[in-house]
PDB file of C-alpha atoms in Angstrom:
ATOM      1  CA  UNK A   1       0.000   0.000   0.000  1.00  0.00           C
ATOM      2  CA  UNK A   2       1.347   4.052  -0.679  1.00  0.00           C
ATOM      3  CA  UNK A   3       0.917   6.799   0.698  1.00  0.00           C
ATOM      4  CA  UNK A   4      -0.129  10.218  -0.910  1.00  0.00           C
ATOM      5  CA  UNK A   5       3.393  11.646   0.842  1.00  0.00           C
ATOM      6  CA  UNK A   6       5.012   9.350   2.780  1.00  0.00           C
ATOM      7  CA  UNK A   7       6.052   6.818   0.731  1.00  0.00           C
ATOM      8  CA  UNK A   8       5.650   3.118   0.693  1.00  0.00           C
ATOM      9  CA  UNK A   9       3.577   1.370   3.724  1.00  0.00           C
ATOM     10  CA  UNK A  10       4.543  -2.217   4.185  1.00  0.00           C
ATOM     11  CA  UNK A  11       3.495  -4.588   6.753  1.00  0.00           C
ATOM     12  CA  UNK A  12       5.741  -6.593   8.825  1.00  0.00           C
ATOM     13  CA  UNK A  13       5.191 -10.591   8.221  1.00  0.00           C
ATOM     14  CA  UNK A  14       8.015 -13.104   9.049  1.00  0.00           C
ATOM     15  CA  UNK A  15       5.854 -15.859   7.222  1.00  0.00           C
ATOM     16  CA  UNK A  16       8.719 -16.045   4.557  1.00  0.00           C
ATOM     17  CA  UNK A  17      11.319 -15.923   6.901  1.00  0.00           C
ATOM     18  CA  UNK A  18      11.166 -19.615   7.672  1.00  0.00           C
ATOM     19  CA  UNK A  19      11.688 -21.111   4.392  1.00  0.00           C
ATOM     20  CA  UNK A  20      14.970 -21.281   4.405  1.00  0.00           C
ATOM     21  CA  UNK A  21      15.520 -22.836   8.334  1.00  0.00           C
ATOM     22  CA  UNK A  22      12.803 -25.186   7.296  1.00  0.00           C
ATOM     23  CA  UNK A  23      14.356 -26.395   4.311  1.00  0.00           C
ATOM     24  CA  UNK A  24      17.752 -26.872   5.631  1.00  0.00           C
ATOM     25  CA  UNK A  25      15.981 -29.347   8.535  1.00  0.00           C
ATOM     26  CA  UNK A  26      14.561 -31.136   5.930  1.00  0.00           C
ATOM     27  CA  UNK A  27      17.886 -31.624   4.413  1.00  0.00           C
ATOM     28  CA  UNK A  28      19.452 -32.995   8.374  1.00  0.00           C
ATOM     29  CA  UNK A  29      15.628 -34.840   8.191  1.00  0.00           C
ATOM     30  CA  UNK A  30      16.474 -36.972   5.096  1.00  0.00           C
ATOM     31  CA  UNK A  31      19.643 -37.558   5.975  1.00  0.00           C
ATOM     32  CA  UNK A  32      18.666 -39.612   8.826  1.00  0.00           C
ATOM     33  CA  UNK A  33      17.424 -43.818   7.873  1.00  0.00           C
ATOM     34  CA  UNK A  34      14.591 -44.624   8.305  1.00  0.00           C
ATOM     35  CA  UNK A  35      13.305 -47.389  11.347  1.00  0.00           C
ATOM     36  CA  UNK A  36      14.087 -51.079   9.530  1.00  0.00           C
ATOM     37  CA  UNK A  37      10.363 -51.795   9.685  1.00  0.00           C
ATOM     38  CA  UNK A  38       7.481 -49.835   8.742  1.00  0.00           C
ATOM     39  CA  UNK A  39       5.594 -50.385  11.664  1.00  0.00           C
ATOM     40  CA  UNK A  40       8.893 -48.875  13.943  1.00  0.00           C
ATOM     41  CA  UNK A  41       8.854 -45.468  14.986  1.00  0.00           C
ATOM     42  CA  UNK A  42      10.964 -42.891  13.875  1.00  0.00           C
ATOM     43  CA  UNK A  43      15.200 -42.783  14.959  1.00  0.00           C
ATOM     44  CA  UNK A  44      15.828 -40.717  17.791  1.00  0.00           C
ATOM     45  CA  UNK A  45      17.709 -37.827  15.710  1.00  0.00           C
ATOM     46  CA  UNK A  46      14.841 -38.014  12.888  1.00  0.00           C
ATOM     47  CA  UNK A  47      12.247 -36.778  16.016  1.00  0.00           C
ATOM     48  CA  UNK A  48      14.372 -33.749  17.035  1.00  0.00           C
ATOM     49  CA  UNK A  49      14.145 -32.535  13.254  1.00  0.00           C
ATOM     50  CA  UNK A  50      10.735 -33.859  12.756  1.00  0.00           C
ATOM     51  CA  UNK A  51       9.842 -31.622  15.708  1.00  0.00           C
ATOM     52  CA  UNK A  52      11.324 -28.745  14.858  1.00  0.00           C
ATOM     53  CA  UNK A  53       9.657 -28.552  11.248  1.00  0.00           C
ATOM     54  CA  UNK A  54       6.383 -29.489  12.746  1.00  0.00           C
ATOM     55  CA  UNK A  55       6.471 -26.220  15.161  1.00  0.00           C
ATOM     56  CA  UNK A  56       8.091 -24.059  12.854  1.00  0.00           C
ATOM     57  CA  UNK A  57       5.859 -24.721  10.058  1.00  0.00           C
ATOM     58  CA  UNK A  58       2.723 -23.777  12.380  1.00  0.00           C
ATOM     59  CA  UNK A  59       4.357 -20.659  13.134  1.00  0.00           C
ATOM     60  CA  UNK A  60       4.841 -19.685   9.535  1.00  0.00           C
ATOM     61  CA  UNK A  61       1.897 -20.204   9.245  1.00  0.00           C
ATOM     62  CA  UNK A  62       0.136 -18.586  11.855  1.00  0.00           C
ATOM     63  CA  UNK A  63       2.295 -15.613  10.246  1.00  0.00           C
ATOM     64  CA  UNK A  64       0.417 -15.399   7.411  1.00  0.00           C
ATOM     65  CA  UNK A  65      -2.643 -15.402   9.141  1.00  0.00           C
ATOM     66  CA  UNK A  66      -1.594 -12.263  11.659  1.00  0.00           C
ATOM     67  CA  UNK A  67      -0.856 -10.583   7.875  1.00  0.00           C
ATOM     68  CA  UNK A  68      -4.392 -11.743   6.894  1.00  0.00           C
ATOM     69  CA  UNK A  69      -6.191 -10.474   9.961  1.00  0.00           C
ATOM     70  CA  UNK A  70      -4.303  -7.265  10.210  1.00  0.00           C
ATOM     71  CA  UNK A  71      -5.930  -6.487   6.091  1.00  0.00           C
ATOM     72  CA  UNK A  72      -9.297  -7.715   7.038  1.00  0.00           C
ATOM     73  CA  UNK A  73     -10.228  -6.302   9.933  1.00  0.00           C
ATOM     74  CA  UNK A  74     -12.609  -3.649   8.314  1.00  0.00           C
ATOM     75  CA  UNK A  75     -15.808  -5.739   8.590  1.00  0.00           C
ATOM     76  CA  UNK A  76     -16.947  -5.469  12.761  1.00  0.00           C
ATOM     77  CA  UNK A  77     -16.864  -9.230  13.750  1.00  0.00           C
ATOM     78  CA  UNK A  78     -13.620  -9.997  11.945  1.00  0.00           C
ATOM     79  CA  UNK A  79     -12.000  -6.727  13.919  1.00  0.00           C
ATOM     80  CA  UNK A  80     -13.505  -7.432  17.335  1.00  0.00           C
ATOM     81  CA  UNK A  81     -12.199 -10.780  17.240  1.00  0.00           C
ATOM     82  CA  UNK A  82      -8.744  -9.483  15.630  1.00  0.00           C
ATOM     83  CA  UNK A  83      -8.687  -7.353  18.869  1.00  0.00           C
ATOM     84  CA  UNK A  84      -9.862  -9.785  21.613  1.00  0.00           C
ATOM     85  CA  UNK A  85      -8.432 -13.542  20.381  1.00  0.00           C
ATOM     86  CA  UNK A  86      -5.264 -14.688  18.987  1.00  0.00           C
ATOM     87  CA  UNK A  87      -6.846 -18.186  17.676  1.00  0.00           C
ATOM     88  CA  UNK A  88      -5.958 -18.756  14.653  1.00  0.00           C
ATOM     89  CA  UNK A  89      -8.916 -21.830  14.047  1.00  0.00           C
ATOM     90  CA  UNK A  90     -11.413 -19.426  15.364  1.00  0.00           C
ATOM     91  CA  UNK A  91     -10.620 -16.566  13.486  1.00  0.00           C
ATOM     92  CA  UNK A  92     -11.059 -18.916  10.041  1.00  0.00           C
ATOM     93  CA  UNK A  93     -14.409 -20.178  11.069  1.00  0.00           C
ATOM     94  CA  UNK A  94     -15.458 -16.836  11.795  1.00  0.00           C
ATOM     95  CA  UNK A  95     -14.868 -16.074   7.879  1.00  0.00           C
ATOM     96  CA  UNK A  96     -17.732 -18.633   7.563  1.00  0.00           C
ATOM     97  CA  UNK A  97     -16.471 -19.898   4.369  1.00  0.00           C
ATOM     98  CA  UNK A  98     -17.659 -23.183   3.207  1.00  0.00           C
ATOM     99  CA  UNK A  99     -14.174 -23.968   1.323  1.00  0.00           C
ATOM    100  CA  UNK A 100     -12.446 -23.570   4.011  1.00  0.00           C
ATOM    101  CA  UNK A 101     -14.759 -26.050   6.390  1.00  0.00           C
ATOM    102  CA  UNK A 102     -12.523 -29.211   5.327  1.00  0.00           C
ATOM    103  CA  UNK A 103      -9.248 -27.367   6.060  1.00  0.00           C
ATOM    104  CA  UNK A 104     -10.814 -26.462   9.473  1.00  0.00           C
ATOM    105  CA  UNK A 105     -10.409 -29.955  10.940  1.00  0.00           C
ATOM    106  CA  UNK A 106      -6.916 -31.045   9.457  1.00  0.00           C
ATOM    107  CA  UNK A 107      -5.908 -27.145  10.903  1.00  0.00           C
ATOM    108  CA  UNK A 108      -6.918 -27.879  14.151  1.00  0.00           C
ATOM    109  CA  UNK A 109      -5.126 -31.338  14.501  1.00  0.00           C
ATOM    110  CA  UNK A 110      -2.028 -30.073  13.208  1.00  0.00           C
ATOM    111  CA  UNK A 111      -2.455 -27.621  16.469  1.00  0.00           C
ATOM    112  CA  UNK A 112      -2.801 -30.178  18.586  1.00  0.00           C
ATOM    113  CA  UNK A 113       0.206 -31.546  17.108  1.00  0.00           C
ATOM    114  CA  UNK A 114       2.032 -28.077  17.617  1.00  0.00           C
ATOM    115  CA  UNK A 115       0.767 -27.893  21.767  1.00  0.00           C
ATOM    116  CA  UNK A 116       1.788 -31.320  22.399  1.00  0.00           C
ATOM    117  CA  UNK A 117       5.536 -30.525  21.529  1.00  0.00           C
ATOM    118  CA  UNK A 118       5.591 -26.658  22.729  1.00  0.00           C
ATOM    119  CA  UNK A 119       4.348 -27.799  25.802  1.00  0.00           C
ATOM    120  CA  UNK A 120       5.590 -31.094  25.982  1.00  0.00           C
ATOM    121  CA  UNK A 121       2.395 -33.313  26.371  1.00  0.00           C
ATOM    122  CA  UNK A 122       3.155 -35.740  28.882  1.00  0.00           C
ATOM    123  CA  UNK A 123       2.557 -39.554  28.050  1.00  0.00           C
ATOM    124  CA  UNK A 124       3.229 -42.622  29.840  1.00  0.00           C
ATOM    125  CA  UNK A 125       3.830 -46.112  27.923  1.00  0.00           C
ATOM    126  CA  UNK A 126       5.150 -49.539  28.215  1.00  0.00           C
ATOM    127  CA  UNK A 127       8.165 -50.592  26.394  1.00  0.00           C
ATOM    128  CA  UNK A 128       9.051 -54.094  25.372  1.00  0.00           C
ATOM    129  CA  UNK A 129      11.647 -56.483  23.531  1.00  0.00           C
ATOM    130  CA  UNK A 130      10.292 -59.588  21.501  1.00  0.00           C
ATOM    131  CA  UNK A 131      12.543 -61.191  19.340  1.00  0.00           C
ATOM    132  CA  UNK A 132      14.819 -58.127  18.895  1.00  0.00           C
ATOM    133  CA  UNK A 133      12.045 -55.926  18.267  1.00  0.00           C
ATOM    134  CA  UNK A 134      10.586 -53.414  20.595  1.00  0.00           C
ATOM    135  CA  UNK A 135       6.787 -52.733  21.213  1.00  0.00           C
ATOM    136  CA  UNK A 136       4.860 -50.188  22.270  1.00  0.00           C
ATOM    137  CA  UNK A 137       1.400 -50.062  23.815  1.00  0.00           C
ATOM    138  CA  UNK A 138      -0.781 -48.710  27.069  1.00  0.00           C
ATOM    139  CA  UNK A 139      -0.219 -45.443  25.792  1.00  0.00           C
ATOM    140  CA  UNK A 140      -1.937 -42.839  28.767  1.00  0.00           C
ATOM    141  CA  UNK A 141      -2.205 -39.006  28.274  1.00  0.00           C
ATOM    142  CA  UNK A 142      -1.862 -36.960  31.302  1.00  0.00           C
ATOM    143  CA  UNK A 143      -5.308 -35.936  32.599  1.00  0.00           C
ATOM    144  CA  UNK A 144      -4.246 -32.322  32.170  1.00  0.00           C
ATOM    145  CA  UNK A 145      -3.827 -32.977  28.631  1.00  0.00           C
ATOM    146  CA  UNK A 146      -7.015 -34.420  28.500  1.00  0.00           C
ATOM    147  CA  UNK A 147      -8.883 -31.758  29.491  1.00  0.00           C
ATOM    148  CA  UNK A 148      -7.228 -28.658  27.986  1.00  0.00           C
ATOM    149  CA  UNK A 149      -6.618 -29.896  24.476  1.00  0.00           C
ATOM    150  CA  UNK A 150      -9.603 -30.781  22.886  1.00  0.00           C
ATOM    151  CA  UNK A 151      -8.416 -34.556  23.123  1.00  0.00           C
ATOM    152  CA  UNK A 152     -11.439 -36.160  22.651  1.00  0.00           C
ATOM    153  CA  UNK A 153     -12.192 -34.681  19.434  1.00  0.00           C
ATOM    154  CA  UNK A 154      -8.901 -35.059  18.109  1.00  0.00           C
ATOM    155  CA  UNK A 155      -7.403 -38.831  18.933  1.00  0.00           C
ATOM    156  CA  UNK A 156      -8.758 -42.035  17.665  1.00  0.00           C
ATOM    157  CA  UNK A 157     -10.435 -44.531  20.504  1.00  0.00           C
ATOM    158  CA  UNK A 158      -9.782 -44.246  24.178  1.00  0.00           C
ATOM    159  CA  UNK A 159      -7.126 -44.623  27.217  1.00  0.00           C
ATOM    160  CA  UNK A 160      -5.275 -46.616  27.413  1.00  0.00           C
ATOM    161  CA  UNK A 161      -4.046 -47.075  23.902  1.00  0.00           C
ATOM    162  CA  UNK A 162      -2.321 -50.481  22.417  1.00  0.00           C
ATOM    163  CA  UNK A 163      -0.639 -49.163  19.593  1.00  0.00           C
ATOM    164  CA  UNK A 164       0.817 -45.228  18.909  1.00  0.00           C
ATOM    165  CA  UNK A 165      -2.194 -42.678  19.254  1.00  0.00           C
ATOM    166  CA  UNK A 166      -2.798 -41.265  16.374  1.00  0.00           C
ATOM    167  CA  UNK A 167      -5.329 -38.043  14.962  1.00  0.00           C
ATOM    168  CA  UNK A 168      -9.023 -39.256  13.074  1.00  0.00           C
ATOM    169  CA  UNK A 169      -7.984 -36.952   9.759  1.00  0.00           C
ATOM    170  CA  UNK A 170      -4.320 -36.891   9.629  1.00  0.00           C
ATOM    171  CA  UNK A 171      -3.517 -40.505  11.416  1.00  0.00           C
ATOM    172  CA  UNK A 172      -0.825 -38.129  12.757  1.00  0.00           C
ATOM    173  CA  UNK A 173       1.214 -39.107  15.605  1.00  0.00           C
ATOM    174  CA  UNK A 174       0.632 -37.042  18.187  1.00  0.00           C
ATOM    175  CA  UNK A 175       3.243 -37.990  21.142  1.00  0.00           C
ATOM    176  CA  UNK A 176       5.758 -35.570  21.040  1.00  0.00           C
ATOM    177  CA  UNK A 177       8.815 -38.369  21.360  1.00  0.00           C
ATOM    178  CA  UNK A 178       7.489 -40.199  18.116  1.00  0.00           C
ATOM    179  CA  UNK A 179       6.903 -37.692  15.542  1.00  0.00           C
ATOM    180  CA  UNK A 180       8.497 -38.618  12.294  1.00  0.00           C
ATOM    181  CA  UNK A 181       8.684 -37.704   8.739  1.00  0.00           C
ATOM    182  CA  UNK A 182       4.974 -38.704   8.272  1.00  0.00           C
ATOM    183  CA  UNK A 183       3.963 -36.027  10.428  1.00  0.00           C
ATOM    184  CA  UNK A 184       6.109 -33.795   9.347  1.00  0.00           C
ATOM    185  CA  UNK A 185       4.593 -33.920   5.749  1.00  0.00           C
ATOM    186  CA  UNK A 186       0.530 -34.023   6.608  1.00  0.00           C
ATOM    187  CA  UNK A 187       1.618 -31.085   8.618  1.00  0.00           C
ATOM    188  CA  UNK A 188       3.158 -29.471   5.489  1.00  0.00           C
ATOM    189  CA  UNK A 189       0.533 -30.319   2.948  1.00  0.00           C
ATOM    190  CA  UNK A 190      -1.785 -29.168   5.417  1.00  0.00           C
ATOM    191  CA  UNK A 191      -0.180 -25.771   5.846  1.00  0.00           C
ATOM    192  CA  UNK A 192       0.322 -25.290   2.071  1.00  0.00           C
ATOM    193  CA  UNK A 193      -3.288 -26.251   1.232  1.00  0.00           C
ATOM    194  CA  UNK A 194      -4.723 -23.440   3.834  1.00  0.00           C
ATOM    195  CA  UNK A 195      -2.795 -20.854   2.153  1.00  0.00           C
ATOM    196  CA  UNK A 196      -4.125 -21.826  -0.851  1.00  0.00           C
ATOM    197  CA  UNK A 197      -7.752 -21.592  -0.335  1.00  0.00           C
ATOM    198  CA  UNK A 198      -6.746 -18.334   1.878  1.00  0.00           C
ATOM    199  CA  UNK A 199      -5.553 -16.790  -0.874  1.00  0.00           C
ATOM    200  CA  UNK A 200      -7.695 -17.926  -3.609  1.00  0.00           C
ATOM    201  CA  UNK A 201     -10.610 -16.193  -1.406  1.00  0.00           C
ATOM    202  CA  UNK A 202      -8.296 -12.501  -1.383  1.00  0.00           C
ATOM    203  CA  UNK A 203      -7.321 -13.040   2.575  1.00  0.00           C
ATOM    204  CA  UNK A 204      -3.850 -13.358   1.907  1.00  0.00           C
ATOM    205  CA  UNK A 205      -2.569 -10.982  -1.108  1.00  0.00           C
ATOM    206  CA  UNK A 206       1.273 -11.929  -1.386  1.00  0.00           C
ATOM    207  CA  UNK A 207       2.034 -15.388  -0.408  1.00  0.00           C
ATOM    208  CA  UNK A 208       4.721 -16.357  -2.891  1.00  0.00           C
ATOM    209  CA  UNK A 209       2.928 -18.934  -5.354  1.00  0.00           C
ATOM    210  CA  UNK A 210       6.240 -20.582  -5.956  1.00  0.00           C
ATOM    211  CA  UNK A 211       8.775 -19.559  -3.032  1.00  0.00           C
ATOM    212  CA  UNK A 212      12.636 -20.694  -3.764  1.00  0.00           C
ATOM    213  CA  UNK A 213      15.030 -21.951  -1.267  1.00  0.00           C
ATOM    214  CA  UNK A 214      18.555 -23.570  -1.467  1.00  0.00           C
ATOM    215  CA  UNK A 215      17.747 -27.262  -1.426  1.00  0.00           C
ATOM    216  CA  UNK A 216      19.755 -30.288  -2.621  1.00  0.00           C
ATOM    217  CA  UNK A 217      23.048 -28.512  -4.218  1.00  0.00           C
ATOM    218  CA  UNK A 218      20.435 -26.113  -6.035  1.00  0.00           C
ATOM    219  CA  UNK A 219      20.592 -22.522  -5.131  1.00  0.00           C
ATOM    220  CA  UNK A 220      16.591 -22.289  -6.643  1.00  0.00           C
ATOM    221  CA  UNK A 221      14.785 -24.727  -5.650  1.00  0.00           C
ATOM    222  CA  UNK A 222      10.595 -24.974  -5.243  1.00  0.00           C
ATOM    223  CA  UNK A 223       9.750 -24.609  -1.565  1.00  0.00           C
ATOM    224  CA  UNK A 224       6.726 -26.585  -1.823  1.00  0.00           C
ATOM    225  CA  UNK A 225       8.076 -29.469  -3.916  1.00  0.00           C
ATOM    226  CA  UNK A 226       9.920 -30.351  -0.646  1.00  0.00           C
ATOM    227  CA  UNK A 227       6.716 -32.013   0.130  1.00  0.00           C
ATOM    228  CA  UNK A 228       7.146 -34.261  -2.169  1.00  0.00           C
ATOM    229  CA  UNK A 229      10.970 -34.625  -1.609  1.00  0.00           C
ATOM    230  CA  UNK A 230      10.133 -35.904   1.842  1.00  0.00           C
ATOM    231  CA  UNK A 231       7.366 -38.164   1.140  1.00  0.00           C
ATOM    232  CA  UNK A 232       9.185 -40.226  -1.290  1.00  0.00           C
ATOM    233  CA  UNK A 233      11.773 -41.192   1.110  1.00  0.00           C
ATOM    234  CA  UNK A 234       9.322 -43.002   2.636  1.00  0.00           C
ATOM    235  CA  UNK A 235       7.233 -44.323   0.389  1.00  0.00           C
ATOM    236  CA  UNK A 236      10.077 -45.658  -1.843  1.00  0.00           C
ATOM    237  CA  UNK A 237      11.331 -47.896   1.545  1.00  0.00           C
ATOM    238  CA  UNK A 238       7.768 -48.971   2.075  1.00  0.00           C
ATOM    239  CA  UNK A 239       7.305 -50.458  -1.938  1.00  0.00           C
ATOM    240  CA  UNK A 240      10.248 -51.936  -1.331  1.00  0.00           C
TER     241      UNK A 240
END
């Protein structure tokens, strides 16, 4: 925007600023191997990357949004809530757009996702060896969890848990200490496909349609294609 006088107005948005930090953790992601069966959870040093995109994709996102609800705050319900809550979730229902409903629920699971590692969600489990293998099950969310984090709504089945609890859209993982590559993609496609509607319907005017990063020796290279990137290095292991 310009002023008569003054010259240019921008507005401050750091939702670009993370393309690059998320692309080189992608890079220390993939370099990690993968579990020796598909049914293992993710290596140790693949969860403190996997992590670490998971949050810091959210937060480029939510970037975008704060751009978003800083334009359209003209209209009285969109400014009072602006104003008075810093949800993200219910600031896109407000819109009341219907092509946004679908996003709504894979949004609100990758948040879930997002508070279980920023605030460490704590989980209890039982660990075993059989035949050089080890199993997982009686997974247990602490009751405060429970109660503050709209965990009903978001896991599968109830307490205790045999096998790794996991979202109803997503299937993500959602304790903290066994978030993988899997995640870290659904997250991604997730955050990429709410932009898109978002901007398709004028709320966000200059996300990049193709953003560039350094990536794989190339000093250009798409920054949503690393969705892709990711995702075949684990489907390829699982054809196998």
């Amino acid at each position: 925007m310009k002023t008569k006088k003054r010259g240019e107005k921008f507005i401050s948005c750091l939702g670009s600023n993370y393309k690059q930090p998320i692309a080189n953790l992608v890079d220390c992601l993939l370099a990690v191997p993968l579990p020796d069966f598909p049914d293992e959870p993710p290596r140790n040093n693949e969860v403190d990357y996997a992590i670490s995109l998971v949050v810091l994709l959210v937060l480029a996102f939510e970037a975008w949004m704060s751009r978003a609800r800083y334009i359209f705050n003209e209209d009285q319900l969109t400014r009072e809530l602006t104003r008075n809550d810093n949800n993200v979730i219910r600031w896109i229902e407000s819109l009341g757009e219907p092509k946004l409903s679908p996003i709504i629920e894979r949004l609100s699971e990758i948040y879930f996702l997002r508070d279980a590692i920023v605030h460490n969600h704590i989980w209890t489990y039982t660990q075993i060896w059989i035949e050089g293998r080890v199993l997982y099950s009686n997974f247990n969310i602490d009751s405060k969890w429970q109660t503050n984090s709209n965990f009903k709504n978001i896991v599968n089945e109830t307490l205790p848990l045999s096998s790794f609890p996991r979202s109803k859209k997503l299937n993500l993982i959602v304790v903290p200490s066994f978030v993988g590559r899997r995640e870290v993609v659904a997250v991604f496609k997730t955050v990429k496909d709410a932009l898109q509607i978002l901007d398709e319907l004028g709320y966000i005017k200059v996300v990049p349609k193709v953003p560039h990063v350094r990536f794989d020796g190339r000093l250009s290279f798409p920054f949503w294609n690393l969705i892709g990137t990711i995702q075949r290095s684990f489907l390829l292991k699982t054809a196998k």
